[in-house]
Amino acid sequence: MSRRGKIALGMVVTLLVALALNALATSSETESAEATVPGARILDLPGGEIQVLDRGREKSPAVVLVHGFTCSIGWWDAMIPRLEKRHRVVAFDLLGHGGSEKPEDGYSMDEQADLLTAALERLEVRRATVVGHSLGAVVATAMAEAEPGLVGQLVVLDQAPDSDGYGADLPLAAGLTFQPVIGEALWRLAPDASIQDGLSVGFAPGYDVPDDFVSDFRRLTYTAYDESAEGETEYTEEEPLDSRLRRTGKPVLAVFGAEEQIYDPRASLAAYRAIAGAETALVPGAGHSPNVERPALTARLVSEFAGRQRIGSGPSRGDSGAQGTKKGRPEGRPK
């Protein structure tokens, strides 16, 4: 072997050793809970410590907000003031996210659901409208399965029933971050600009991703990042959400952004529409995160859905709200 070849081989070996050491370091990394949101507090529960924000009228019907993958309570900032006028609003940071604890394990969907249901019991919340964004919708479904008395109805924001057959598409770089060894290094070394670019798929094309959302990503440990995604995949591969929701018998509203870049919004809505009594809405001008991109409209859809269920009018068939019909009457918005 030539001298140049030996040098190159030595560099490769050094890189591999560095990657392996990085993997060992990040795989054992943990962080304790810390309140990061004004007015929030930390609940110490058997499954871990989680951050909760409890706002609005205590005796009003509760709306529970569960954020998506790599997100935090902050992704609901523009919706909470609108919802708390008519509801008690409870928002959580999932385990491993935001200000919640980041342990070595506990990231399966059932474990996340058990933790949130324990929190709702601690807060004496029952029959809530649980709103889940992306990964949060998977956790919300698991909550309805585990403790149906705590969940009155569910709102699914931009989460397809499973990752197959609905156009699931993520950037190549994002996929590489889940690969053994090299994934951890890429995750650790990614500059803010790369993270911002990766997060952009969660919005309509051209949306300016806030710096705070990059900070949410940075708060994760690699274990929380990797195992949360794995937990979601395992749960939906075992049985898709539409099938699980149908079995719970809970009223369902599925909302997707019309400019969704991860899933096929229309195919996803068609799957949820097949659930008896389910309502659906397609939000114009929004991508994967209508709670951020169109908060006023999304809050209204949630509040109206919760109100219809409370007065016992029952869910309507077909699309409602942003695009479509409610009880067979045009809503006056473009198709």
CSV table of C-alpha atoms in Angstrom, one decimal:
chain,number,residue,atom,x,y,z
A,1,MET,CA,0.0,0.0,0.0
A,2,SER,CA,1.3,3.5,-0.9
A,3,ARG,CA,2.0,6.1,1.7
A,4,ARG,CA,-1.0,8.1,0.5
A,5,GLY,CA,-3.2,5.0,0.8
A,6,LYS,CA,-2.0,4.4,4.4
A,7,ILE,CA,-2.8,8.0,5.3
A,8,ALA,CA,-6.3,7.7,3.8
A,9,LEU,CA,-6.9,4.4,5.6
A,10,GLY,CA,-5.7,5.9,8.8
A,11,MET,CA,-8.2,8.8,8.4
A,12,VAL,CA,-11.0,6.4,7.8
A,13,VAL,CA,-10.2,4.4,10.9
A,14,THR,CA,-9.9,7.5,13.0
A,15,LEU,CA,-13.3,8.7,11.7
A,16,LEU,CA,-14.9,5.3,12.5
A,17,VAL,CA,-13.5,5.4,16.0
A,18,ALA,CA,-14.7,8.9,16.5
A,19,LEU,CA,-18.2,7.9,15.3
A,20,ALA,CA,-18.3,4.9,17.6
A,21,LEU,CA,-17.2,7.0,20.6
A,22,ASN,CA,-19.8,9.6,19.7
A,23,ALA,CA,-22.5,6.8,19.5
A,24,LEU,CA,-21.5,5.6,23.0
A,25,ALA,CA,-21.7,9.1,24.4
A,26,THR,CA,-25.0,10.1,22.9
A,27,SER,CA,-26.7,6.8,23.6
A,28,SER,CA,-26.3,7.1,27.3
A,29,GLU,CA,-27.1,10.8,27.4
A,30,THR,CA,-30.1,11.9,29.7
A,31,GLU,CA,-31.5,15.2,30.9
A,32,SER,CA,-33.8,16.1,33.8
A,33,ALA,CA,-37.0,18.1,33.3
A,34,GLU,CA,-36.9,21.9,33.4
A,35,ALA,CA,-39.8,24.4,33.0
A,36,THR,CA,-39.1,26.2,29.8
A,37,VAL,CA,-42.5,27.8,29.2
A,38,PRO,CA,-43.9,30.8,31.3
A,39,GLY,CA,-46.7,29.5,33.5
A,40,ALA,CA,-45.9,25.8,32.9
A,41,ARG,CA,-45.0,23.4,35.6
A,42,ILE,CA,-43.3,20.0,35.9
A,43,LEU,CA,-45.4,16.9,36.9
A,44,ASP,CA,-43.5,14.2,38.6
A,45,LEU,CA,-45.1,11.0,37.5
A,46,PRO,CA,-44.2,7.3,37.8
A,47,GLY,CA,-43.2,7.2,34.1
A,48,GLY,CA,-41.1,10.4,34.2
A,49,GLU,CA,-41.3,14.1,34.7
A,50,ILE,CA,-43.2,16.1,32.1
A,51,GLN,CA,-43.9,19.8,31.5
A,52,VAL,CA,-47.5,20.8,31.4
A,53,LEU,CA,-49.2,24.1,30.6
A,54,ASP,CA,-52.8,24.4,32.1
A,55,ARG,CA,-54.7,27.4,30.9
A,56,GLY,CA,-58.2,28.7,30.5
A,57,ARG,CA,-61.4,28.1,32.6
A,58,GLU,CA,-61.0,25.2,34.9
A,59,LYS,CA,-64.7,24.2,34.7
A,60,SER,CA,-64.9,24.5,30.9
A,61,PRO,CA,-64.7,21.5,28.6
A,62,ALA,CA,-61.0,20.5,28.3
A,63,VAL,CA,-58.9,20.5,25.1
A,64,VAL,CA,-55.7,18.6,25.4
A,65,LEU,CA,-52.8,19.4,23.0
A,66,VAL,CA,-50.1,16.9,22.1
A,67,HIS,CA,-47.3,18.1,19.8
A,68,GLY,CA,-45.5,16.3,17.1
A,69,PHE,CA,-42.0,14.7,16.6
A,70,THR,CA,-39.1,17.1,17.6
A,71,CYS,CA,-41.6,19.7,18.6
A,72,SER,CA,-42.8,21.2,21.9
A,73,ILE,CA,-45.6,23.1,23.6
A,74,GLY,CA,-44.4,26.1,21.7
A,75,TRP,CA,-46.0,24.8,18.4
A,76,TRP,CA,-49.4,25.6,20.0
A,77,ASP,CA,-48.5,29.2,20.9
A,78,ALA,CA,-50.9,30.8,18.5
A,79,MET,CA,-53.8,28.4,19.1
A,80,ILE,CA,-53.8,28.4,22.9
A,81,PRO,CA,-55.1,32.0,23.4
A,82,ARG,CA,-57.9,31.3,20.9
A,83,LEU,CA,-58.9,28.0,22.5
A,84,GLU,CA,-58.8,29.2,26.1
A,85,LYS,CA,-61.6,31.6,25.6
A,86,ARG,CA,-64.0,28.7,25.6
A,87,HIS,CA,-62.0,25.8,27.0
A,88,ARG,CA,-59.7,24.6,29.6
A,89,VAL,CA,-56.5,24.1,27.6
A,90,VAL,CA,-53.9,21.5,28.7
A,91,ALA,CA,-50.7,21.2,26.6
A,92,PHE,CA,-47.9,18.7,27.3
A,93,ASP,CA,-44.3,18.3,26.3
A,94,LEU,CA,-43.9,14.6,25.4
A,95,LEU,CA,-41.2,12.7,27.2
A,96,GLY,CA,-37.9,13.5,25.6
A,97,HIS,CA,-39.1,16.8,24.2
A,98,GLY,CA,-39.2,20.4,25.2
A,99,GLY,CA,-38.9,20.8,29.0
A,100,SER,CA,-39.8,17.3,29.9
A,101,GLU,CA,-37.4,14.7,31.2
A,102,LYS,CA,-35.2,12.9,28.7
A,103,PRO,CA,-34.4,9.4,30.1
A,104,GLU,CA,-32.8,6.4,28.5
A,105,ASP,CA,-36.1,4.7,27.6
A,106,GLY,CA,-39.8,5.1,27.8
A,107,TYR,CA,-40.5,6.3,24.2
A,108,SER,CA,-42.9,3.7,22.9
A,109,MET,CA,-46.3,5.1,22.0
A,110,ASP,CA,-48.0,3.1,24.8
A,111,GLU,CA,-45.5,4.4,27.4
A,112,GLN,CA,-46.0,8.0,26.2
A,113,ALA,CA,-49.8,7.5,26.4
A,114,ASP,CA,-49.6,6.0,29.9
A,115,LEU,CA,-47.6,9.1,31.0
A,116,LEU,CA,-50.1,11.5,29.6
A,117,THR,CA,-53.1,9.7,30.9
A,118,ALA,CA,-51.5,9.7,34.4
A,119,ALA,CA,-51.0,13.4,34.0
A,120,LEU,CA,-54.7,13.9,33.1
A,121,GLU,CA,-55.8,11.9,36.1
A,122,ARG,CA,-53.5,14.1,38.3
A,123,LEU,CA,-55.1,17.2,36.8
A,124,GLU,CA,-58.6,15.7,37.1
A,125,VAL,CA,-59.3,16.0,33.4
A,126,ARG,CA,-61.9,13.7,31.9
A,127,ARG,CA,-63.7,13.3,28.6
A,128,ALA,CA,-61.3,15.7,26.9
A,129,THR,CA,-61.0,16.6,23.3
A,130,VAL,CA,-57.5,15.4,22.6
A,131,VAL,CA,-55.7,17.1,19.7
A,132,GLY,CA,-52.6,15.3,18.3
A,133,HIS,CA,-50.3,16.8,15.8
A,134,SER,CA,-48.3,14.3,13.7
A,135,LEU,CA,-46.6,12.0,16.2
A,136,GLY,CA,-49.0,13.5,18.9
A,137,ALA,CA,-51.9,12.0,17.0
A,138,VAL,CA,-50.4,8.5,17.4
A,139,VAL,CA,-50.0,9.1,21.1
A,140,ALA,CA,-53.5,10.4,21.4
A,141,THR,CA,-54.8,7.3,19.7
A,142,ALA,CA,-52.9,5.1,22.2
A,143,MET,CA,-54.4,7.2,25.0
A,144,ALA,CA,-57.9,6.5,23.7
A,145,GLU,CA,-57.2,2.8,23.6
A,146,ALA,CA,-55.7,2.7,27.1
A,147,GLU,CA,-58.0,5.0,29.0
A,148,PRO,CA,-61.2,5.6,27.0
A,149,GLY,CA,-62.8,7.5,29.9
A,150,LEU,CA,-60.3,10.3,29.7
A,151,VAL,CA,-60.7,10.8,26.0
A,152,GLY,CA,-64.0,12.1,24.7
A,153,GLN,CA,-63.0,12.7,21.1
A,154,LEU,CA,-59.9,13.0,19.0
A,155,VAL,CA,-58.6,15.5,16.5
A,156,VAL,CA,-55.9,14.2,14.2
A,157,LEU,CA,-53.7,16.9,12.6
A,158,ASP,CA,-51.6,15.8,9.6
A,159,GLN,CA,-50.9,12.2,10.6
A,160,ALA,CA,-51.6,9.5,8.1
A,161,PRO,CA,-52.9,6.2,9.3
A,162,ASP,CA,-49.5,4.6,8.8
A,163,SER,CA,-46.2,5.3,6.9
A,164,ASP,CA,-47.1,3.1,3.9
A,165,GLY,CA,-49.3,4.0,1.0
A,166,TYR,CA,-49.9,7.7,1.9
A,167,GLY,CA,-46.9,9.3,0.2
A,168,ALA,CA,-44.6,9.5,3.2
A,169,ASP,CA,-41.5,11.3,2.1
A,170,LEU,CA,-38.7,12.7,4.1
A,171,PRO,CA,-35.4,14.2,3.0
A,172,LEU,CA,-32.5,11.9,2.5
A,173,ALA,CA,-30.5,13.6,5.3
A,174,ALA,CA,-33.3,13.0,7.8
A,175,GLY,CA,-33.3,9.3,6.9
A,176,LEU,CA,-29.6,9.0,7.5
A,177,THR,CA,-29.8,10.4,11.0
A,178,PHE,CA,-31.6,7.2,12.0
A,179,GLN,CA,-28.8,4.9,10.8
A,180,PRO,CA,-26.5,3.2,13.3
A,181,VAL,CA,-23.4,5.1,14.3
A,182,ILE,CA,-23.3,7.5,11.4
A,183,GLY,CA,-26.8,8.7,12.2
A,184,GLU,CA,-25.8,9.9,15.7
A,185,ALA,CA,-22.8,11.8,14.3
A,186,LEU,CA,-24.9,13.5,11.6
A,187,TRP,CA,-27.5,14.4,14.2
A,188,ARG,CA,-24.9,15.8,16.6
A,189,LEU,CA,-22.9,17.8,14.0
A,190,ALA,CA,-25.8,19.2,11.9
A,191,PRO,CA,-25.6,23.0,11.7
A,192,ASP,CA,-28.7,25.1,12.4
A,193,ALA,CA,-29.2,25.8,8.7
A,194,SER,CA,-29.4,22.1,8.0
A,195,ILE,CA,-31.9,21.5,10.8
A,196,GLN,CA,-34.0,24.4,9.6
A,197,ASP,CA,-34.0,23.0,6.1
A,198,GLY,CA,-35.0,19.6,7.4
A,199,LEU,CA,-37.9,21.0,9.4
A,200,SER,CA,-39.2,22.9,6.4
A,201,VAL,CA,-40.8,19.7,5.1
A,202,GLY,CA,-43.2,20.1,8.1
A,203,PHE,CA,-44.8,23.2,6.5
A,204,ALA,CA,-46.0,24.5,3.1
A,205,PRO,CA,-43.3,25.2,0.5
A,206,GLY,CA,-41.6,28.5,1.2
A,207,TYR,CA,-42.6,28.8,4.9
A,208,ASP,CA,-40.0,30.5,7.1
A,209,VAL,CA,-39.2,28.0,9.9
A,210,PRO,CA,-38.9,29.9,13.2
A,211,ASP,CA,-35.6,29.8,15.1
A,212,ASP,CA,-37.4,28.6,18.2
A,213,PHE,CA,-38.3,25.3,16.3
A,214,VAL,CA,-34.6,24.7,15.7
A,215,SER,CA,-34.1,25.2,19.5
A,216,ASP,CA,-36.8,22.6,20.1
A,217,PHE,CA,-34.8,20.1,18.0
A,218,ARG,CA,-31.6,21.0,19.8
A,219,ARG,CA,-33.2,20.2,23.2
A,220,LEU,CA,-33.6,16.5,22.2
A,221,THR,CA,-31.1,13.8,23.1
A,222,TYR,CA,-30.3,11.4,20.4
A,223,THR,CA,-32.0,8.6,22.3
A,224,ALA,CA,-35.3,10.6,22.5
A,225,TYR,CA,-35.0,11.5,18.8
A,226,ASP,CA,-34.3,8.0,17.6
A,227,GLU,CA,-36.6,6.0,19.9
A,228,SER,CA,-39.5,8.3,19.5
A,229,ALA,CA,-39.5,7.8,15.7
A,230,GLU,CA,-39.0,4.1,16.2
A,231,GLY,CA,-41.9,3.9,18.6
A,232,GLU,CA,-44.2,5.6,16.2
A,233,THR,CA,-43.3,3.3,13.3
A,234,GLU,CA,-43.7,0.1,15.4
A,235,TYR,CA,-47.1,1.3,16.7
A,236,THR,CA,-48.6,2.1,13.2
A,237,GLU,CA,-47.0,-1.0,11.6
A,238,GLU,CA,-48.7,-3.2,14.1
A,239,GLU,CA,-52.1,-1.7,13.3
A,240,PRO,CA,-52.9,1.5,11.4
A,241,LEU,CA,-54.5,4.5,13.2
A,242,ASP,CA,-57.8,4.4,11.2
A,243,SER,CA,-58.4,0.8,12.3
A,244,ARG,CA,-57.5,1.6,15.9
A,245,LEU,CA,-59.7,4.7,16.0
A,246,ARG,CA,-62.6,2.8,14.4
A,247,ARG,CA,-62.4,0.3,17.2
A,248,THR,CA,-62.4,2.9,20.0
A,249,GLY,CA,-65.7,4.3,18.8
A,250,LYS,CA,-64.6,7.8,19.6
A,251,PRO,CA,-65.7,10.7,17.4
A,252,VAL,CA,-62.8,11.8,15.1
A,253,LEU,CA,-62.0,14.9,13.2
A,254,ALA,CA,-59.0,14.6,10.8
A,255,VAL,CA,-57.4,17.8,9.6
A,256,PHE,CA,-54.7,18.1,7.0
A,257,GLY,CA,-53.0,21.0,5.3
A,258,ALA,CA,-53.7,21.2,1.6
A,259,GLU,CA,-50.0,21.8,0.9
A,260,GLU,CA,-48.8,18.9,3.1
A,261,GLN,CA,-45.4,17.7,1.9
A,262,ILE,CA,-44.9,14.5,3.9
A,263,TYR,CA,-48.2,12.6,3.4
A,264,ASP,CA,-50.8,12.6,0.6
A,265,PRO,CA,-53.5,14.7,2.4
A,266,ARG,CA,-56.4,13.6,0.2
A,267,ALA,CA,-55.6,9.9,0.5
A,268,SER,CA,-55.1,10.2,4.2
A,269,LEU,CA,-58.4,12.0,4.7
A,270,ALA,CA,-60.2,9.4,2.6
A,271,ALA,CA,-59.0,6.7,5.0
A,272,TYR,CA,-60.3,8.6,8.0
A,273,ARG,CA,-63.5,9.4,6.3
A,274,ALA,CA,-64.2,5.7,6.1
A,275,ILE,CA,-64.6,5.7,9.9
A,276,ALA,CA,-68.3,5.9,10.8
A,277,GLY,CA,-69.2,9.5,11.6
A,278,ALA,CA,-65.8,10.9,11.1
A,279,GLU,CA,-65.3,14.5,10.0
A,280,THR,CA,-62.5,15.8,7.9
A,281,ALA,CA,-61.1,19.2,6.9
A,282,LEU,CA,-58.5,20.3,4.4
A,283,VAL,CA,-56.8,23.6,5.4
A,284,PRO,CA,-55.8,25.9,2.5
A,285,GLY,CA,-52.4,27.5,2.6
A,286,ALA,CA,-51.0,25.1,5.2
A,287,GLY,CA,-48.6,22.2,5.0
A,288,HIS,CA,-47.9,19.5,7.7
A,289,SER,CA,-48.5,22.0,10.6
A,290,PRO,CA,-51.8,23.9,10.3
A,291,ASN,CA,-51.6,24.5,14.1
A,292,VAL,CA,-48.6,26.8,13.3
A,293,GLU,CA,-49.4,28.0,9.7
A,294,ARG,CA,-53.2,28.6,10.1
A,295,PRO,CA,-53.8,28.7,13.9
A,296,ALA,CA,-57.0,30.8,13.9
A,297,LEU,CA,-58.8,28.5,11.4
A,298,THR,CA,-57.4,25.3,13.1
A,299,ALA,CA,-58.4,26.5,16.5
A,300,ARG,CA,-61.9,27.2,15.2
A,301,LEU,CA,-62.2,23.8,13.7
A,302,VAL,CA,-61.1,22.2,17.0
A,303,SER,CA,-63.4,24.3,19.1
A,304,GLU,CA,-66.5,23.8,16.9
A,305,PHE,CA,-65.9,20.1,16.8
A,306,ALA,CA,-65.6,19.9,20.6
A,307,GLY,CA,-68.7,21.9,21.0
A,308,ARG,CA,-70.8,19.7,18.6
A,309,GLN,CA,-69.7,16.6,20.5
A,310,ARG,CA,-70.5,18.2,23.9
A,311,ILE,CA,-74.1,19.1,23.0
A,312,GLY,CA,-74.6,15.7,21.5
A,313,SER,CA,-75.3,16.7,18.0
A,314,GLY,CA,-73.0,14.0,16.8
A,315,PRO,CA,-70.4,14.2,14.1
A,316,SER,CA,-71.3,14.9,10.5
A,317,ARG,CA,-70.1,12.9,7.5
A,318,GLY,CA,-67.7,14.3,4.9
A,319,ASP,CA,-65.4,17.3,5.0
A,320,SER,CA,-66.0,20.1,7.4
A,321,GLY,CA,-64.5,23.5,8.2
A,322,ALA,CA,-61.9,24.8,5.9
A,323,GLN,CA,-62.9,23.0,2.7
A,324,GLY,CA,-65.9,20.9,2.2
A,325,THR,CA,-69.4,20.6,3.8
A,326,LYS,CA,-70.9,20.4,7.3
A,327,LYS,CA,-74.2,18.6,7.6
A,328,GLY,CA,-74.6,18.8,3.8
A,329,ARG,CA,-74.4,22.7,3.6
A,330,PRO,CA,-71.6,24.5,1.8
A,331,GLU,CA,-69.3,26.3,4.1
A,332,GLY,CA,-68.7,29.2,1.8
A,333,ARG,CA,-65.0,28.5,1.3
A,334,PRO,CA,-63.2,27.4,-1.8
A,335,LYS,CA,-63.1,23.7,-2.7
